[in-house]
Coordinates of N, CA and C and ligand atoms in Angstrom, one line a residue:
M569 N -18.1 61.1 62.9 CA -18.0 59.7 63.4 C -18.0 58.8 62.3
K570 N -17.0 58.2 61.9 CA -16.6 57.3 60.7 C -17.4 55.8 60.8
T571 N -16.6 55.2 62.0 CA -17.0 53.7 62.0 C -17.3 53.5 63.6
A572 N -18.5 53.0 63.8 CA -18.7 52.9 65.2 C -19.3 51.4 65.3
I573 N -19.3 50.9 66.7 CA -19.7 49.6 67.1 C -20.7 49.6 68.0
Y574 N -21.8 49.1 67.9 CA -22.9 48.9 69.0 C -22.9 47.5 69.3
P575 N -22.2 47.4 70.6 CA -22.0 45.8 70.9 C -23.1 45.5 71.9
G576 N -23.3 44.1 71.9 CA -24.3 43.5 72.9 C -24.4 42.1 72.8
S577 N -25.4 41.4 73.4 CA -25.9 40.0 73.3 C -26.8 39.8 72.5
F578 N -28.0 41.0 72.3 CA -28.8 40.7 71.6 C -29.6 39.4 71.6
D579 N -30.2 39.1 72.7 CA -30.8 37.8 72.9 C -32.2 37.8 73.4
P580 N -33.1 38.1 72.7 CA -32.9 38.5 71.1 C -33.1 40.2 71.2
V581 N -32.8 40.5 69.9 CA -32.9 42.0 69.6 C -34.6 42.6 70.0
T582 N -34.4 43.6 70.6 CA -35.5 44.3 71.0 C -35.9 45.6 70.3
Y583 N -37.2 46.4 70.3 CA -37.4 47.7 70.1 C -36.4 48.6 70.3
G584 N -35.9 48.4 71.7 CA -35.0 49.1 72.4 C -33.7 49.3 71.7
H585 N -33.1 48.2 71.4 CA -31.9 48.1 70.6 C -32.0 48.6 69.1
L586 N -33.4 48.3 68.6 CA -33.5 48.9 67.1 C -33.5 50.4 67.0
D587 N -34.1 50.9 68.1 CA -34.1 52.4 68.2 C -32.8 52.7 68.3
I588 N -31.9 52.5 69.2 CA -30.5 52.8 69.1 C -29.8 52.7 67.9
I589 N -29.9 51.5 67.3 CA -29.3 51.2 66.1 C -29.9 52.1 65.1
E590 N -31.0 52.3 64.8 CA -31.5 53.5 64.0 C -30.9 54.7 64.0
R591 N -30.9 55.3 65.2 CA -30.2 56.7 65.6 C -28.7 56.5 65.4
S592 N -28.2 55.6 65.8 CA -26.5 55.5 65.6 C -26.3 55.4 64.0
A593 N -26.8 54.9 63.2 CA -26.8 54.5 61.9 C -26.7 56.1 61.1
K594 N -27.7 56.9 61.7 CA -27.5 58.3 61.2 C -26.2 58.9 61.6
L595 N -25.6 58.6 62.5 CA -24.3 59.4 63.1 C -23.0 58.9 62.5
A596 N -23.1 57.6 62.3 CA -22.0 57.1 61.7 C -22.0 56.6 60.1
E597 N -20.6 56.6 59.6 CA -20.7 56.4 58.1 C -20.9 54.7 58.1
V598 N -20.3 54.0 58.9 CA -20.6 52.4 59.1 C -20.9 52.2 60.5
L599 N -21.8 51.3 60.8 CA -22.3 51.1 62.1 C -22.2 49.4 62.2
Y600 N -21.1 49.0 62.9 CA -21.2 47.5 63.2 C -21.9 47.1 64.5
V601 N -23.2 46.1 64.3 CA -23.7 45.7 65.3 C -22.9 44.4 65.7
G602 N -22.2 44.5 67.0 CA -21.3 43.5 67.3 C -21.9 42.3 68.4
I603 N -22.2 41.0 68.0 CA -22.6 40.3 69.0 C -21.5 39.4 69.6
L604 N -21.6 39.6 70.9 CA -20.7 38.9 71.7 C -20.8 37.4 71.7
R605 N -19.8 36.6 71.1 CA -19.8 35.1 71.0 C -19.5 34.5 72.2
N606 N -18.5 34.8 73.0 CA -18.3 34.0 74.2 C -18.9 34.4 75.5
N607 N -20.1 34.7 75.4 CA -20.7 35.4 76.7 C -21.0 34.1 77.8
S608 N -20.8 34.6 79.0 CA -21.0 33.6 80.0 C -22.5 33.2 80.5
K609 N -23.4 34.3 79.8 CA -24.7 34.0 80.2 C -25.2 33.2 79.1
K610 N -26.0 32.2 79.7 CA -26.7 31.1 78.8 C -27.8 31.6 77.7
P611 N -27.3 31.8 76.7 CA -28.5 32.4 75.7 C -29.5 31.6 75.3
L612 N -30.6 32.2 75.0 CA -32.0 31.5 74.5 C -31.7 31.1 73.0
F613 N -30.9 32.2 72.2 CA -30.8 31.9 70.9 C -29.4 31.6 70.6
S614 N -29.0 30.9 69.5 CA -27.8 30.7 69.1 C -27.0 32.0 68.4
V615 N -25.8 32.0 68.2 CA -25.2 33.3 67.8 C -25.8 33.4 66.2
E616 N -25.8 32.4 65.7 CA -26.3 32.4 64.3 C -27.9 32.9 64.1
E617 N -28.6 32.4 65.1 CA -30.0 32.9 65.1 C -30.1 34.4 65.4
R618 N -29.2 34.9 66.4 CA -29.3 36.3 66.6 C -28.7 37.1 65.5
I619 N -27.9 36.7 64.7 CA -27.4 37.4 63.4 C -28.6 37.5 62.5
E620 N -29.3 36.4 62.4 CA -30.4 36.3 61.4 C -31.4 37.3 61.7
M621 N -31.9 37.4 63.0 CA -32.8 38.3 63.4 C -32.4 39.9 63.3
L622 N -31.1 40.0 63.6 CA -30.7 41.4 63.4 C -30.5 41.8 62.0
E623 N -30.2 40.9 61.2 CA -29.9 41.3 59.8 C -31.5 41.5 59.2
H624 N -32.4 40.8 59.6 CA -33.7 40.8 58.9 C -34.3 42.3 59.5
E625 N -33.9 42.5 60.7 CA -34.5 43.9 61.3 C -33.9 45.0 60.9
T626 N -32.6 45.0 60.3 CA -31.8 46.0 59.9 C -31.6 46.2 58.6
A627 N -32.4 45.3 57.7 CA -32.3 45.0 56.4 C -32.3 46.4 55.6
H628 N -33.1 47.2 56.1 CA -33.3 48.7 55.5 C -32.5 49.7 55.8
L629 N -31.2 49.4 56.5 CA -30.1 50.3 56.9 C -28.9 49.8 56.1
P630 N -28.6 50.4 55.2 CA -27.6 50.0 54.2 C -26.0 50.2 54.9
N631 N -25.9 51.0 55.8 CA -24.6 51.1 56.6 C -24.5 50.4 57.8
V632 N -25.2 49.6 58.0 CA -25.4 48.5 59.2 C -25.0 47.4 59.0
K633 N -23.9 46.8 59.5 CA -23.6 45.2 59.4 C -23.5 44.8 60.6
V634 N -23.8 43.5 60.5 CA -24.1 42.7 61.8 C -22.9 41.8 61.7
I635 N -22.3 41.7 62.8 CA -20.9 40.9 62.9 C -20.8 40.2 64.3
T636 N -20.0 39.2 64.4 CA -19.8 38.6 65.9 C -18.3 39.1 66.3
F637 N -18.2 39.0 67.5 CA -16.7 39.0 68.2 C -16.5 38.2 69.2
D638 N -15.5 38.0 69.4 CA -14.9 37.1 70.6 C -13.9 37.9 71.4
G639 N -13.8 38.0 72.8 CA -12.6 38.5 73.5 C -13.1 39.8 73.8
L640 N -12.1 40.7 73.8 CA -12.2 42.0 74.2 C -12.9 42.8 73.4
L641 N -13.9 43.8 73.7 CA -14.5 44.7 72.8 C -13.5 45.9 72.0
V642 N -12.5 46.3 72.8 CA -11.7 47.1 72.2 C -10.6 46.5 71.1
D643 N -10.7 45.1 71.4 CA -9.8 44.6 70.3 C -10.5 44.4 68.9
F644 N -11.8 44.1 69.2 CA -12.7 44.0 68.1 C -12.8 45.6 67.3
A645 N -12.9 46.4 68.2 CA -13.0 47.8 67.8 C -11.6 48.1 66.9
R646 N -10.5 47.8 67.3 CA -9.4 48.1 66.6 C -9.4 47.3 65.3
S647 N -9.9 46.0 65.2 CA -9.7 45.2 64.3 C -10.6 45.6 63.1
V648 N -11.8 46.5 63.4 CA -12.5 46.9 62.3 C -12.4 48.5 62.1
N649 N -11.1 49.1 62.7 CA -10.9 50.4 62.8 C -12.0 51.4 63.0
A650 N -12.7 51.0 64.1 CA -13.9 51.9 64.9 C -13.3 52.8 65.6
Q651 N -13.9 53.8 65.9 CA -13.2 54.9 66.8 C -14.2 54.9 68.0
V652 N -15.5 54.5 67.7 CA -16.5 54.9 68.6 C -17.1 53.6 69.2
L653 N -17.7 53.5 70.3 CA -18.6 52.4 70.9 C -19.7 53.1 71.2
V654 N -20.9 52.4 70.9 CA -22.2 53.2 71.3 C -22.8 52.1 72.3
R655 N -23.3 52.8 73.4 CA -24.0 52.1 74.2 C -25.4 52.8 74.4
G656 N -26.5 52.2 74.8 CA -27.7 52.8 75.1 C -27.8 52.8 76.8
L657 N -28.2 54.1 77.2 CA -28.5 54.2 78.7 C -30.0 54.2 78.8
R658 N -30.6 53.3 79.6 CA -31.9 53.4 79.8 C -32.4 54.2 81.2
A659 N -31.7 53.8 82.1 CA -32.1 54.7 83.5 C -30.6 54.6 84.2
V660 N -30.9 55.3 85.3 CA -29.8 55.5 86.2 C -28.9 54.2 86.7
T661 N -30.1 53.2 86.7 CA -29.3 51.9 87.1 C -28.3 51.1 86.0
D662 N -28.5 51.6 85.0 CA -27.6 51.1 84.0 C -26.1 51.9 84.2
F663 N -26.1 53.1 84.7 CA -25.2 54.1 84.8 C -23.6 53.5 85.2
E664 N -23.8 52.8 86.4 CA -22.6 52.4 87.0 C -21.8 51.5 86.2
Y665 N -22.6 50.4 85.8 CA -21.8 49.5 85.0 C -21.3 49.9 83.7
E666 N -22.0 50.9 83.1 CA -21.7 51.5 81.7 C -20.3 52.3 82.1
L667 N -20.3 53.2 83.1 CA -19.2 54.1 83.4 C -18.0 53.2 83.5
Q668 N -18.2 52.1 84.4 CA -17.0 51.3 84.6 C -16.5 50.6 83.3
M669 N -17.3 50.1 82.6 CA -17.0 49.5 81.2 C -16.1 50.5 80.4
S670 N -16.9 51.6 80.2 CA -16.4 52.7 79.3 C -15.0 53.0 80.0
Q671 N -14.9 53.1 81.1 CA -13.6 53.7 81.7 C -12.3 52.7 81.5
T672 N -12.9 51.5 81.7 CA -11.8 50.3 81.4 C -11.5 50.2 80.2
N673 N -12.4 50.5 79.2 CA -12.1 50.4 77.7 C -11.3 51.3 77.4
R674 N -11.3 52.5 77.8 CA -10.8 53.9 77.5 C -9.2 53.7 78.0
K675 N -9.1 53.1 79.2 CA -7.9 52.7 79.8 C -7.0 51.8 78.8
I676 N -7.6 50.8 78.4 CA -6.9 50.0 77.4 C -6.7 50.4 76.1
A677 N -7.7 51.1 75.5 CA -7.5 51.7 74.2 C -8.1 53.0 74.2
P678 N -7.1 54.0 74.5 CA -7.5 55.3 74.6 C -8.2 56.0 73.3
E679 N -7.5 55.3 72.2 CA -8.2 55.9 70.8 C -9.6 55.6 70.7
V680 N -10.0 54.8 71.4 CA -11.6 54.4 71.2 C -12.5 55.0 72.3
D681 N -13.4 55.7 72.0 CA -14.3 56.4 72.6 C -15.7 55.9 72.8
T682 N -16.4 56.0 73.9 CA -17.8 55.4 74.1 C -18.7 56.5 74.1
I683 N -19.8 56.5 73.4 CA -20.9 57.6 73.4 C -21.9 56.8 74.1
F684 N -22.8 57.5 74.6 CA -24.1 57.0 75.1 C -25.3 57.5 74.6
L685 N -26.1 56.9 74.0 CA -27.3 57.4 73.4 C -28.5 57.1 74.6
T686 N -29.3 58.0 75.0 CA -30.4 57.8 76.0 C -31.5 57.1 75.2
T687 N -32.0 55.9 75.8 CA -33.0 55.2 75.1 C -34.3 56.0 75.0
N688 N -35.0 55.9 73.9 CA -36.3 56.2 74.0 C -37.1 56.0 75.2
L689 N -37.7 57.0 75.6 CA -38.5 56.7 76.9 C -39.7 55.6 76.7
K690 N -40.0 55.4 75.4 CA -40.9 54.4 75.1 C -40.4 53.0 75.6
Y691 N -39.0 53.0 75.4 CA -38.3 51.6 75.7 C -37.5 51.6 77.0
A692 N -37.7 52.6 77.9 CA -36.7 52.8 78.9 C -37.0 51.6 79.8
Y693 N -37.8 50.7 80.0 CA -38.0 49.6 80.8 C -37.5 48.2 80.1
L694 N -37.1 48.3 78.9 CA -37.3 47.0 78.3 C -35.8 46.4 78.2
S695 N -35.8 45.1 78.4 CA -34.6 44.4 78.2 C -34.9 43.1 77.4
S696 N -33.9 42.4 76.9 CA -34.1 41.2 76.4 C -34.4 40.0 77.6
S697 N -34.0 40.3 78.7 CA -34.5 39.2 79.9 C -36.0 39.4 80.1
I698 N -36.4 40.7 80.2 CA -37.8 41.0 80.5 C -38.7 40.2 79.5
V699 N -38.4 40.4 78.1 CA -39.1 39.9 77.0 C -39.0 38.5 77.0
K700 N -38.2 37.7 77.4 CA -38.1 36.2 77.5 C -38.8 35.8 78.6
E701 N -38.8 36.5 79.8 CA -39.7 36.0 81.0 C -41.2 36.4 80.5
V702 N -41.5 37.4 80.0 CA -43.0 37.5 79.5 C -43.4 36.4 78.7
A703 N -42.5 36.1 77.6 CA -42.9 35.1 76.7 C -43.0 33.7 77.3
F704 N -42.2 33.6 78.3 CA -42.2 32.2 79.0 C -43.4 31.9 79.5
Y705 N -44.1 33.0 80.0 CA -45.5 33.0 80.8 C -46.6 33.1 79.8
Q706 N -46.2 33.2 78.5 CA -47.3 33.5 77.3 C -47.9 34.6 77.4
G707 N -47.2 35.7 78.0 CA -47.5 37.1 77.7 C -47.6 37.7 76.4
D708 N -48.3 38.7 76.2 CA -48.1 39.3 74.9 C -46.7 40.3 74.9
I709 N -45.8 40.0 73.7 CA -44.6 40.8 73.7 C -44.7 41.5 72.5
S710 N -45.8 41.9 71.9 CA -45.8 42.6 70.6 C -45.5 43.7 70.7
A711 N -45.4 44.7 72.0 CA -45.0 45.8 72.3 C -43.5 46.0 72.5
F712 N -42.8 44.8 72.5 CA -41.5 44.7 73.0 C -40.4 44.4 71.7
V713 N -40.9 43.6 70.9 CA -40.2 43.1 69.7 C -41.2 43.2 68.4
P714 N -40.0 43.2 67.2 CA -41.0 43.0 65.9 C -41.5 41.5 65.8
P715 N -42.7 41.6 65.1 CA -43.4 40.3 64.8 C -42.5 39.4 64.4
Y716 N -41.6 39.5 63.6 CA -40.6 38.4 63.4 C -39.9 37.7 64.4
V717 N -39.2 38.8 65.2 CA -38.6 38.2 66.5 C -39.6 37.5 67.4
A718 N -40.8 38.1 67.4 CA -41.6 37.6 68.5 C -42.0 36.2 67.9
E719 N -42.3 35.8 66.7 CA -42.5 34.4 66.1 C -41.5 33.6 66.5
K720 N -40.2 33.9 66.2 CA -39.0 33.1 66.7 C -38.9 32.8 68.3
I721 N -39.3 33.7 68.9 CA -39.4 33.5 70.4 C -40.3 32.4 70.7
H722 N -41.4 32.6 70.3 CA -42.7 31.6 70.4 C -42.3 30.2 69.9
Q723 N -41.6 30.2 68.7 CA -41.2 28.9 68.1 C -40.2 28.4 69.3
K724 N -39.3 28.9 69.8 CA -38.2 28.5 70.6 C -38.9 27.9 71.8
M725 N -39.8 28.8 72.4 CA -40.5 28.5 73.6 C -41.5 27.5 73.6
G726 N -41.7 27.0 72.2 CA -42.8 26.1 72.1 C -44.1 26.5 72.3
Ligands
LIG1256 O1 -25.9 43.7 76.0 P1 -24.9 43.4 77.0 O2 -24.9 42.0 77.4 O3 -25.1 44.4 78.1 O4 -23.6 43.5 76.3 C1 -22.2 43.7 77.0 C2 -21.0 43.6 76.2 C3 -21.0 42.6 75.1 C4 -20.9 45.0 75.5 C5 -19.7 43.5 77.0 O5 -19.9 42.3 77.9 C6 -18.5 43.3 76.4 O6 -18.1 44.2 75.8 N1 -17.9 42.2 76.4 C7 -16.7 41.8 75.8 C8 -15.6 41.7 76.9 C9 -15.0 43.0 77.2 O7 -14.4 43.7 76.4 N2 -15.3 43.4 78.5 C10 -15.4 44.9 78.8 C11 -14.0 45.1 79.6 S1 -14.8 46.5 80.7

């Protein structure tokens, strides 16, 4: 696996994402963490803030590059010569959407393949939305995100 992309919204990055990043960085020569810019969801963090948090949390991984993209994921993959898309699978509920996405991507760009890493069981329940919801009600998010990210969430939510 030469060049891989791990795409997502990362609003914000969680321990679940970081687990997938660490593991895929061992499989790929270069791993692009791709943040989607033109997302229809209304994000809590700007793209620049998400880049900054991801760069902070992946600084110890020399072959990981944080980058943003617009439009189709497979066009982004082609533009950086990536052969592989990485997605994390938490539970069977993720499967249907992920299967549909990977099959569509493969139809559009047969030269780009998707591989799935099963999320570490420790983080199988975790999502950025759940973290934001717990933080919104002043719950403890220290088990879900690194301290630096937790601080940013608290600042954002006042
Ligand atoms: O973290 P997310 O929100 O589950 O990530 C979804 C993402 C960014 C991977 C997906 O929405 C995506 O690839 N969007 C770009 C547009 C595209 O290529 N759509 C897929 C065609 S099936």
